Amino acid sequence: MSGKEKIITVHLKLWRQKNRSTKGFFEEHTLEGVSTGSSFLEMLDQLNEKLIREDKAPFAFDHDCREGICGMCSLMINGQAHGPERATTTCQLHMRSFSDQDTIVIEPWRSSAFPVLKDCMVDRTSFDKVIAAGGFTSVNVGNAQDANALPISKENADLAMDAAACIGCGACVASCPNASAMLFTSAKISQLALLPQGKVEAHKRASKMVEAMDELGFGNCSNHAECEASCPKDINLSNIARTNREFFKAKIFSEKE
Amino acid sequence: MMVSHNYLTSSIGKKQIMAITGLGLVGFTVSHLIGNFLLFLGPDAFNTYAHTLTSNPLIYLAEVGLGSMFLLHLVLAAITQLQNRAARPIGYLAKKSTGRGETFASKTMAYTGLILLAFVIIHLINFKFGSVYESTIEGETVRDLYKTVIEYFSNPLYVVWYCFAMVALGIHTSHGFQSTLQTWGLRHPKYTPMIEIIGMLYAIFVTVGFSACAIYCYLQN
């Protein structure tokens, strides 16, 4: 720990909701003795220990790997998805981003496609459904091919990898003024559309995934770019442009009615 | 080669139709503004232009085309707005922009759009279906639209409202233009910044251009 570490007090305004069907409300807590060296989730752990000691229900929030790769943590922190830092998940956010006596408002992702399960935990099954709608990729079976048989340019490999960096956390939906899931869906479409293995069904996949996205009740993209700005993995808007192209081609050149 | 039936109901399909109709309206606006610049050349030039335009039988085709583009743009905007509202039934207590994404223009598209709807209705009532004066140019009797224009713009409040609507137009198109190209999948690290600048220049051009015409007409009184 660095010598610059300080101990601060924060005032928390948390969204509490018992379950899917009950109405939620904001609850205020003051938490003392928070180290600026602790992560945001460690601060919430500290709060929960305090709540448990006081015989109160702990605050429910999603988290898992706590190293920014699993996509489980969420939280709208002072109106920004994953907090104020760029390209950072909530678990990578540290209390040094806040000052003593700050009020921190913590809300769940707000989208009709992400119902609240409890407090700030939301059900992101909708994203799994979008992925499932994408279907399969055609793979040659039999002996392993020669590694050089499928030429893939470095540029495309990089773009596909960048798109595949999406951890499916839902920050794009949460921060979008329209609650649109275009950045997520487009990243999942792009990571396959850019590579030869995924090219075979690229159009069909774009069509099916966009269809699923629309049916799940996400909003319409109007190119605000808040998604890109809030994305902890810096997923680029060019993925959305690619999806728009793929979708149009899929619809226009479809042989089926 | 048939457009699947669900293209128009899909989120991307709706946006692409909105984008293309928007682009059509952007094109129309430029031609309208260039026509308006004839106001600076005096009544005869402007009235001859207006007469040539309205006496061409193809004008009806153009009007139907323009009207349907406008309505389609409007209806799709209303549908997507309602869907977007339904997609987030409970809003945030403390929503804050990142400062790297949404802009004032992108956030106010619905409002600037409504201002423009009101503007277009008033504009058509005032000028297309408004007072008809006659004048004679080279022996031919034509509508003296110039006189109608000067009459309306003699009222400073009318000039203010007109300029206000043109600022709304500029704001609307500054987001709309680049958004259109993104929706059609045209995005490139090299060209997108250029497209954004062109959109901004276009917005400034129409706002300043139309407002200049309005102020010039006011000064003629």
Coordinates of C-alpha atoms in Angstrom, one line a residue:
Chain A
M1 CA 0.0 0.0 0.0
S2 CA 1.2 3.4 -0.8
G3 CA 1.9 6.0 1.8
K4 CA -0.7 8.3 0.2
E5 CA -3.5 6.1 1.4
K6 CA -6.1 7.9 3.4
I7 CA -9.1 6.9 5.5
I8 CA -12.3 8.5 4.5
T9 CA -16.0 8.6 5.3
V10 CA -18.6 8.2 2.6
H11 CA -22.3 8.6 2.5
L12 CA -24.0 5.9 0.5
K13 CA -27.4 6.1 -1.1
L14 CA -28.2 2.5 -2.1
W15 CA -31.1 1.0 -4.1
R16 CA -32.8 -1.6 -2.0
Q17 CA -35.4 -4.0 -3.5
K18 CA -36.5 -7.2 -1.9
N19 CA -37.2 -9.1 -5.1
R20 CA -38.5 -8.9 -8.6
S21 CA -42.1 -8.1 -7.7
T22 CA -41.6 -5.6 -4.9
K23 CA -41.0 -1.9 -5.2
G24 CA -37.6 -0.6 -4.5
F25 CA -36.4 2.4 -2.5
F26 CA -33.2 4.3 -1.6
E27 CA -31.5 3.7 1.7
E28 CA -28.8 5.9 3.2
H29 CA -25.8 4.7 5.1
T30 CA -22.7 6.5 6.3
L31 CA -19.6 4.4 6.3
E32 CA -16.6 5.4 8.2
G33 CA -13.0 4.1 8.1
V34 CA -12.9 3.4 4.3
S35 CA -9.4 3.2 3.0
T36 CA -8.8 4.9 -0.3
G37 CA -6.6 1.9 -1.2
S38 CA -9.6 -0.4 -1.1
S39 CA -11.6 -1.3 -4.2
F40 CA -15.2 -0.2 -4.5
L41 CA -16.4 -3.7 -3.9
E42 CA -14.2 -4.0 -0.8
M43 CA -15.9 -0.8 0.5
L44 CA -19.3 -2.6 -0.1
D45 CA -18.0 -5.7 1.7
Q46 CA -17.1 -3.4 4.6
L47 CA -20.6 -2.0 4.5
N48 CA -22.1 -5.5 4.5
E49 CA -20.0 -6.5 7.5
K50 CA -21.3 -3.5 9.3
L51 CA -24.9 -4.3 8.3
I52 CA -24.5 -7.9 9.4
R53 CA -23.1 -6.8 12.8
E54 CA -26.2 -4.5 13.1
D55 CA -28.4 -7.5 12.3
K56 CA -29.6 -5.9 9.1
A57 CA -29.9 -7.5 5.6
P58 CA -26.7 -7.2 3.7
F59 CA -26.7 -5.2 0.4
A60 CA -26.9 -7.5 -2.6
F61 CA -24.7 -6.8 -5.6
D62 CA -23.2 -8.9 -8.4
H63 CA -19.5 -9.7 -8.3
D64 CA -17.2 -12.6 -9.1
C65 CA -13.6 -12.6 -10.3
R66 CA -12.9 -9.1 -9.0
E67 CA -10.1 -8.7 -11.6
G68 CA -12.2 -7.1 -14.4
I69 CA -12.6 -10.1 -16.7
C70 CA -15.8 -12.0 -15.7
G71 CA -18.4 -9.4 -16.4
M72 CA -20.4 -10.0 -13.2
C73 CA -20.0 -6.7 -11.4
S74 CA -22.2 -3.9 -12.4
L75 CA -23.6 -0.9 -10.5
M76 CA -24.5 2.6 -11.6
I77 CA -22.2 4.7 -9.5
N78 CA -23.2 8.4 -9.2
G79 CA -25.1 7.9 -12.5
Q80 CA -22.2 6.3 -14.4
A81 CA -21.9 2.7 -15.3
H82 CA -19.0 1.1 -13.3
G83 CA -18.2 4.6 -11.9
P84 CA -16.4 7.6 -13.1
E85 CA -13.2 6.0 -14.5
R86 CA -12.8 5.1 -18.2
A87 CA -12.4 1.5 -19.2
T88 CA -12.8 0.2 -15.7
T89 CA -15.1 -2.3 -14.2
T90 CA -16.6 -1.7 -10.7
C91 CA -14.2 -4.2 -9.2
Q92 CA -11.3 -2.3 -10.6
L93 CA -12.6 1.0 -9.3
H94 CA -10.8 2.2 -6.2
M95 CA -11.9 4.4 -3.4
R96 CA -9.1 6.8 -4.3
S97 CA -11.5 8.1 -7.0
F98 CA -13.7 9.5 -4.2
S99 CA -13.1 12.1 -1.5
D100 CA -13.9 12.3 2.1
Q101 CA -17.6 13.0 2.9
D102 CA -18.7 12.2 -0.7
T103 CA -22.2 11.1 -1.3
I104 CA -22.2 8.0 -3.6
V105 CA -25.5 7.0 -5.3
I106 CA -25.6 3.3 -6.2
E107 CA -28.3 2.1 -8.5
P108 CA -28.8 -1.1 -10.5
W109 CA -28.7 -1.3 -14.3
R110 CA -32.0 0.1 -15.5
S111 CA -33.6 -1.8 -18.4
S112 CA -36.8 -3.7 -18.8
A113 CA -34.7 -6.5 -20.2
F114 CA -32.6 -6.6 -17.0
P115 CA -35.1 -7.1 -14.2
V116 CA -33.9 -6.5 -10.6
L117 CA -33.5 -9.7 -8.6
K118 CA -32.6 -8.1 -5.3
D119 CA -31.1 -4.7 -4.5
C120 CA -28.6 -4.0 -7.2
M121 CA -28.4 -7.5 -8.6
V122 CA -30.0 -7.8 -12.0
D123 CA -31.0 -10.7 -14.2
R124 CA -28.9 -10.5 -17.4
T125 CA -30.2 -13.7 -19.0
S126 CA -31.3 -11.5 -21.9
F127 CA -27.7 -11.3 -23.0
D128 CA -27.4 -15.1 -23.0
K129 CA -30.5 -15.3 -25.1
V130 CA -29.0 -12.9 -27.7
I131 CA -25.9 -15.0 -27.8
A132 CA -27.9 -18.2 -28.1
A133 CA -29.8 -16.8 -31.0
G134 CA -26.5 -16.5 -32.9
G135 CA -26.5 -20.2 -33.4
F136 CA -23.5 -22.2 -34.5
T137 CA -20.3 -21.7 -36.6
S138 CA -19.4 -24.2 -39.3
V139 CA -16.3 -26.1 -38.4
N140 CA -14.4 -28.5 -40.6
V141 CA -14.2 -31.9 -38.8
G142 CA -11.6 -34.5 -39.4
N143 CA -7.8 -34.0 -39.1
A144 CA -6.6 -30.7 -37.9
Q145 CA -5.9 -28.4 -40.8
D146 CA -2.5 -26.9 -41.5
A147 CA -2.2 -23.7 -39.5
N148 CA -1.6 -21.7 -42.6
A149 CA -4.5 -23.0 -44.5
L150 CA -6.8 -20.3 -43.2
P151 CA -5.2 -16.9 -43.9
I152 CA -6.4 -14.3 -41.4
S153 CA -4.9 -10.8 -41.6
K154 CA -3.4 -9.4 -38.4
E155 CA -5.8 -6.4 -38.7
N156 CA -8.9 -8.7 -38.7
A157 CA -7.5 -10.9 -36.0
D158 CA -7.0 -7.8 -33.8
L159 CA -10.5 -6.4 -34.6
A160 CA -12.1 -9.7 -33.7
M161 CA -10.1 -10.0 -30.5
D162 CA -11.1 -6.4 -29.6
A163 CA -14.7 -7.3 -30.1
A164 CA -14.3 -10.6 -28.2
A165 CA -13.0 -8.6 -25.2
C166 CA -16.7 -7.8 -24.4
I167 CA -17.4 -9.4 -21.0
G168 CA -21.2 -8.9 -21.3
C169 CA -21.5 -6.8 -18.2
G170 CA -24.4 -4.7 -19.6
A171 CA -22.8 -1.3 -19.0
C172 CA -23.7 -0.4 -22.6
V173 CA -27.4 -1.0 -21.9
A174 CA -27.3 0.7 -18.6
S175 CA -25.6 3.9 -19.8
C176 CA -27.5 4.1 -23.1
P177 CA -30.2 6.8 -22.9
N178 CA -32.4 4.4 -24.9
A179 CA -31.4 1.2 -23.0
S180 CA -30.2 -0.3 -26.3
A181 CA -28.1 -3.4 -26.4
M182 CA -26.5 -2.6 -29.8
L183 CA -22.9 -2.4 -28.5
F184 CA -23.1 -5.8 -26.8
T185 CA -24.9 -7.5 -29.7
S186 CA -22.6 -5.9 -32.3
A187 CA -19.5 -7.1 -30.4
K188 CA -20.8 -10.6 -30.4
I189 CA -21.7 -10.4 -34.1
S190 CA -18.3 -8.9 -35.0
Q191 CA -16.1 -11.3 -33.2
L192 CA -17.4 -14.0 -35.5
A193 CA -18.1 -12.1 -38.6
L194 CA -14.5 -11.0 -38.9
L195 CA -13.0 -14.5 -38.9
P196 CA -13.3 -17.1 -41.6
Q197 CA -14.8 -19.6 -39.2
G198 CA -17.7 -17.3 -38.5
K199 CA -18.2 -15.9 -42.0
V200 CA -20.3 -18.8 -43.3
E201 CA -23.3 -17.8 -41.2
A202 CA -22.4 -14.2 -40.7
H203 CA -25.6 -12.7 -42.3
K204 CA -27.9 -15.2 -40.7
R205 CA -26.3 -14.7 -37.3
A206 CA -26.6 -10.9 -37.5
S207 CA -30.2 -11.2 -38.5
K208 CA -31.1 -13.7 -35.7
M209 CA -29.2 -11.9 -33.0
V210 CA -30.7 -8.5 -33.8
E211 CA -34.1 -10.1 -33.9
A212 CA -33.6 -11.6 -30.4
M213 CA -32.3 -8.3 -29.1
D214 CA -35.4 -6.5 -30.4
E215 CA -37.8 -9.1 -29.0
L216 CA -36.2 -8.9 -25.5
G217 CA -37.3 -5.3 -25.2
F218 CA -34.0 -3.4 -25.5
G219 CA -34.3 0.1 -26.9
N220 CA -33.3 1.4 -30.4
C221 CA -29.8 2.7 -30.9
S222 CA -29.6 6.4 -31.8
N223 CA -25.8 6.8 -31.9
H224 CA -25.3 8.7 -28.6
A225 CA -22.1 6.8 -28.1
E226 CA -22.6 6.6 -24.3
C227 CA -22.1 2.8 -24.5
E228 CA -18.6 3.2 -26.0
A229 CA -17.7 5.8 -23.4
S230 CA -18.9 3.6 -20.5
C231 CA -17.6 0.3 -21.8
P232 CA -15.1 -1.2 -19.4
K233 CA -13.5 -3.0 -22.3
D234 CA -13.5 0.0 -24.7
I235 CA -15.6 -1.8 -27.3
N236 CA -15.7 0.4 -30.4
L237 CA -18.8 1.9 -32.1
S238 CA -17.4 0.6 -35.4
N239 CA -18.8 -2.8 -34.3
I240 CA -22.3 -1.2 -34.4
A241 CA -21.6 0.1 -37.9
R242 CA -20.5 -3.4 -39.0
T243 CA -23.7 -4.9 -37.5
N244 CA -25.8 -2.3 -39.4
R245 CA -24.1 -3.4 -42.6
E246 CA -24.4 -7.1 -41.9
F247 CA -28.0 -6.8 -40.9
F248 CA -28.9 -4.9 -44.1
K249 CA -27.1 -7.4 -46.2
A250 CA -28.8 -10.3 -44.4
K251 CA -32.2 -8.9 -45.0
I252 CA -31.7 -7.8 -48.6
F253 CA -29.9 -10.9 -49.8
S254 CA -31.9 -13.4 -47.9
E255 CA -33.2 -16.2 -50.2
K256 CA -36.0 -16.9 -47.8
E257 CA -39.2 -14.9 -47.4
Chain B
M1 CA -33.7 -10.4 -53.6
M2 CA -36.7 -9.5 -51.4
V3 CA -36.6 -7.4 -48.3
S4 CA -37.7 -9.7 -45.5
H5 CA -41.0 -8.8 -43.9
N6 CA -39.4 -8.0 -40.6
Y7 CA -36.8 -5.5 -41.8
L8 CA -39.1 -2.5 -41.3
T9 CA -40.1 -3.6 -37.8
S10 CA -36.6 -4.4 -36.7
S11 CA -34.7 -1.7 -34.7
I12 CA -32.0 -1.4 -37.4
G13 CA -34.5 -1.3 -40.2
K14 CA -36.4 1.5 -38.6
K15 CA -33.3 3.5 -38.0
Q16 CA -32.0 3.0 -41.5
I17 CA -35.3 4.2 -43.0
M18 CA -35.2 7.2 -40.5
A19 CA -31.6 7.8 -41.6
I20 CA -32.3 7.8 -45.3
T21 CA -35.4 10.0 -45.0
G22 CA -33.4 12.3 -42.8
L23 CA -30.7 12.5 -45.4
G24 CA -33.4 13.3 -48.1
L25 CA -34.7 16.1 -45.9
V26 CA -31.1 17.4 -45.5
G27 CA -30.7 17.5 -49.3
F28 CA -34.0 19.3 -49.7
T29 CA -33.1 21.9 -47.0
V30 CA -29.9 22.8 -49.0
S31 CA -31.8 23.3 -52.2
H32 CA -34.4 25.3 -50.4
L33 CA -31.8 27.5 -48.8
I34 CA -30.1 28.1 -52.2
G35 CA -33.5 29.1 -53.6
N36 CA -34.0 31.5 -50.6
F37 CA -30.7 33.2 -51.4
L38 CA -32.5 34.7 -54.4
L39 CA -34.2 37.0 -51.9
F40 CA -31.0 39.0 -51.8
L41 CA -31.4 39.6 -55.6
G42 CA -34.7 41.3 -55.2
P43 CA -38.4 40.5 -55.9
D44 CA -38.1 39.6 -59.5
A45 CA -35.4 37.0 -59.2
F46 CA -37.2 35.4 -56.2
N47 CA -40.6 35.4 -57.7
T48 CA -39.4 34.1 -61.1
Y49 CA -37.7 31.2 -59.2
A50 CA -40.8 30.5 -57.2
H51 CA -43.0 30.6 -60.2
T52 CA -40.8 28.3 -62.3
L53 CA -40.7 25.8 -59.4
T54 CA -44.5 25.8 -58.7
S55 CA -45.6 25.9 -62.4
N56 CA -43.7 22.7 -63.2
P57 CA -46.1 19.8 -63.1
L58 CA -43.4 17.6 -61.5
I59 CA -43.8 19.7 -58.3
Y60 CA -46.7 17.5 -57.2
L61 CA -44.5 14.4 -57.4
A62 CA -41.8 16.2 -55.5
E63 CA -44.3 17.4 -52.9
V64 CA -45.7 13.9 -52.4
G65 CA -42.2 12.5 -52.1
L66 CA -41.1 15.1 -49.7
G67 CA -44.2 14.8 -47.6
S68 CA -43.9 11.1 -47.3
M69 CA -40.3 11.3 -46.4
F70 CA -41.2 13.8 -43.7
L71 CA -44.1 11.7 -42.3
L72 CA -42.1 8.5 -42.4
H73 CA -39.2 10.2 -40.5
L74 CA -41.7 11.5 -38.0
V75 CA -43.7 8.3 -37.5
L76 CA -40.6 6.2 -37.0
A77 CA -39.2 8.7 -34.6
A78 CA -42.3 8.5 -32.5
I79 CA -42.3 4.7 -32.6
T80 CA -38.7 4.4 -31.6
Q81 CA -39.1 7.1 -28.9
L82 CA -42.0 5.2 -27.3
Q83 CA -40.0 1.9 -27.5
N84 CA -37.0 3.5 -25.9
R85 CA -39.1 4.9 -23.1
A86 CA -40.6 1.4 -22.5
A87 CA -37.1 -0.1 -22.5
R88 CA -36.3 1.8 -19.3
P89 CA -39.5 2.1 -17.2
I90 CA -37.6 3.2 -14.1
G91 CA -35.0 6.0 -14.7
Y92 CA -31.9 6.8 -12.7
L93 CA -31.8 9.1 -9.7
A94 CA -28.4 10.4 -10.6
K95 CA -27.7 9.9 -14.4
K96 CA -24.6 11.6 -15.4
S97 CA -23.1 11.8 -18.9
T98 CA -19.6 10.4 -19.3
G99 CA -18.7 13.5 -21.4
R100 CA -17.2 11.3 -24.0
G101 CA -20.5 10.1 -25.6
E102 CA -23.8 11.8 -25.8
T103 CA -24.0 15.5 -26.8
F104 CA -26.5 18.2 -26.3
A105 CA -27.7 17.6 -29.9
S106 CA -28.0 13.8 -29.5
K107 CA -30.0 14.2 -26.3
T108 CA -32.4 16.7 -27.7
M109 CA -33.2 15.1 -31.0
A110 CA -36.9 14.5 -30.0
Y111 CA -37.3 18.1 -28.8
T112 CA -35.6 19.8 -31.7
G113 CA -37.6 17.5 -34.0
L114 CA -40.9 18.7 -32.4
I115 CA -39.8 22.3 -32.8
L116 CA -39.2 21.6 -36.5
L117 CA -42.6 19.9 -36.9
A118 CA -44.3 23.0 -35.4
F119 CA -42.1 25.1 -37.7
V120 CA -42.9 23.2 -40.9
I121 CA -46.7 23.4 -40.1
I122 CA -46.6 27.2 -39.5
H123 CA -44.2 27.6 -42.5
L124 CA -46.6 25.9 -44.9
I125 CA -49.6 27.8 -43.5
N126 CA -47.9 31.1 -43.9
F127 CA -46.2 30.7 -47.2
K128 CA -47.6 27.8 -49.2
F129 CA -51.2 28.4 -48.2
G130 CA -50.8 32.1 -47.1
S131 CA -51.7 35.4 -48.7
V132 CA -51.5 35.4 -52.5
Y133 CA -50.4 38.7 -54.0
E134 CA -49.8 39.1 -57.7
S135 CA -47.1 40.8 -59.7
T136 CA -46.2 41.0 -63.3
I137 CA -42.8 39.9 -64.6
E138 CA -42.2 40.4 -68.4
G139 CA -46.0 40.5 -69.1
E140 CA -46.7 37.3 -67.1
T141 CA -48.8 37.4 -63.9
V142 CA -47.0 35.5 -61.1
R143 CA -47.5 35.1 -57.4
D144 CA -45.7 37.8 -55.5
L145 CA -44.3 35.5 -52.8
Y146 CA -41.6 38.1 -52.1
K147 CA -44.2 40.5 -50.8
T148 CA -45.7 37.7 -48.5
V149 CA -42.2 37.0 -47.2
I150 CA -41.3 40.6 -46.5
E151 CA -44.7 41.0 -44.8
Y152 CA -44.2 38.2 -42.4
F153 CA -40.6 39.1 -41.6
S154 CA -41.6 42.7 -40.7
N155 CA -42.6 41.3 -37.3
P156 CA -39.5 41.1 -35.1
L157 CA -41.1 38.3 -33.1
Y158 CA -41.6 36.3 -36.2
V159 CA -37.9 36.7 -37.1
V160 CA -36.9 35.6 -33.6
W161 CA -39.1 32.5 -33.8
Y162 CA -37.8 31.7 -37.3
C163 CA -34.1 32.0 -36.2
F164 CA -34.9 29.9 -33.1
A165 CA -36.3 27.2 -35.3
M166 CA -33.3 27.4 -37.5
V167 CA -31.0 26.9 -34.6
A168 CA -33.0 23.8 -33.7
L169 CA -32.6 22.7 -37.3
G170 CA -28.8 23.1 -37.0
I171 CA -28.7 21.2 -33.7
H172 CA -30.9 18.4 -35.0
T173 CA -28.8 17.9 -38.2
S174 CA -25.5 18.2 -36.4
H175 CA -26.2 14.9 -34.8
G176 CA -28.5 13.6 -37.5
F177 CA -26.0 13.8 -40.4
Q178 CA -23.2 11.7 -38.8
S179 CA -25.8 9.4 -37.1
T180 CA -27.3 8.7 -40.6
L181 CA -23.9 7.5 -41.9
Q182 CA -23.2 5.4 -38.8
T183 CA -26.7 3.8 -39.1
W184 CA -25.9 2.8 -42.6
G185 CA -22.7 1.2 -41.5
L186 CA -20.3 3.9 -42.8
R187 CA -17.8 4.3 -40.1
H188 CA -14.0 4.5 -40.5
P189 CA -11.3 5.8 -38.2
K190 CA -10.1 8.0 -41.1
Y191 CA -13.4 9.3 -42.5
T192 CA -15.7 9.5 -39.4
P193 CA -14.0 12.6 -38.0
M194 CA -14.3 14.2 -41.4
I195 CA -18.0 13.2 -41.6
E196 CA -18.6 14.8 -38.2
I197 CA -17.0 18.0 -39.4
I198 CA -19.0 18.1 -42.6
G199 CA -22.2 17.5 -40.5
M200 CA -21.2 20.4 -38.2
L201 CA -20.4 22.7 -41.2
Y202 CA -23.7 21.8 -42.8
A203 CA -25.5 22.6 -39.6
I204 CA -23.8 26.0 -39.3
F205 CA -24.5 26.7 -43.0
V206 CA -28.2 26.1 -42.8
T207 CA -28.7 27.9 -39.5
V208 CA -26.7 31.0 -40.5
G209 CA -28.1 30.9 -44.1
F210 CA -31.8 30.8 -43.3
S211 CA -31.4 33.2 -40.4
A212 CA -29.5 35.7 -42.6
C213 CA -32.4 35.6 -45.1
A214 CA -34.9 36.2 -42.3
I215 CA -32.9 39.2 -40.9
Y216 CA -32.3 40.6 -44.4
C217 CA -36.1 40.5 -45.0
Y218 CA -36.7 42.2 -41.7
L219 CA -34.3 45.0 -42.7
Q220 CA -36.2 45.5 -46.0
N221 CA -39.1 46.9 -44.1

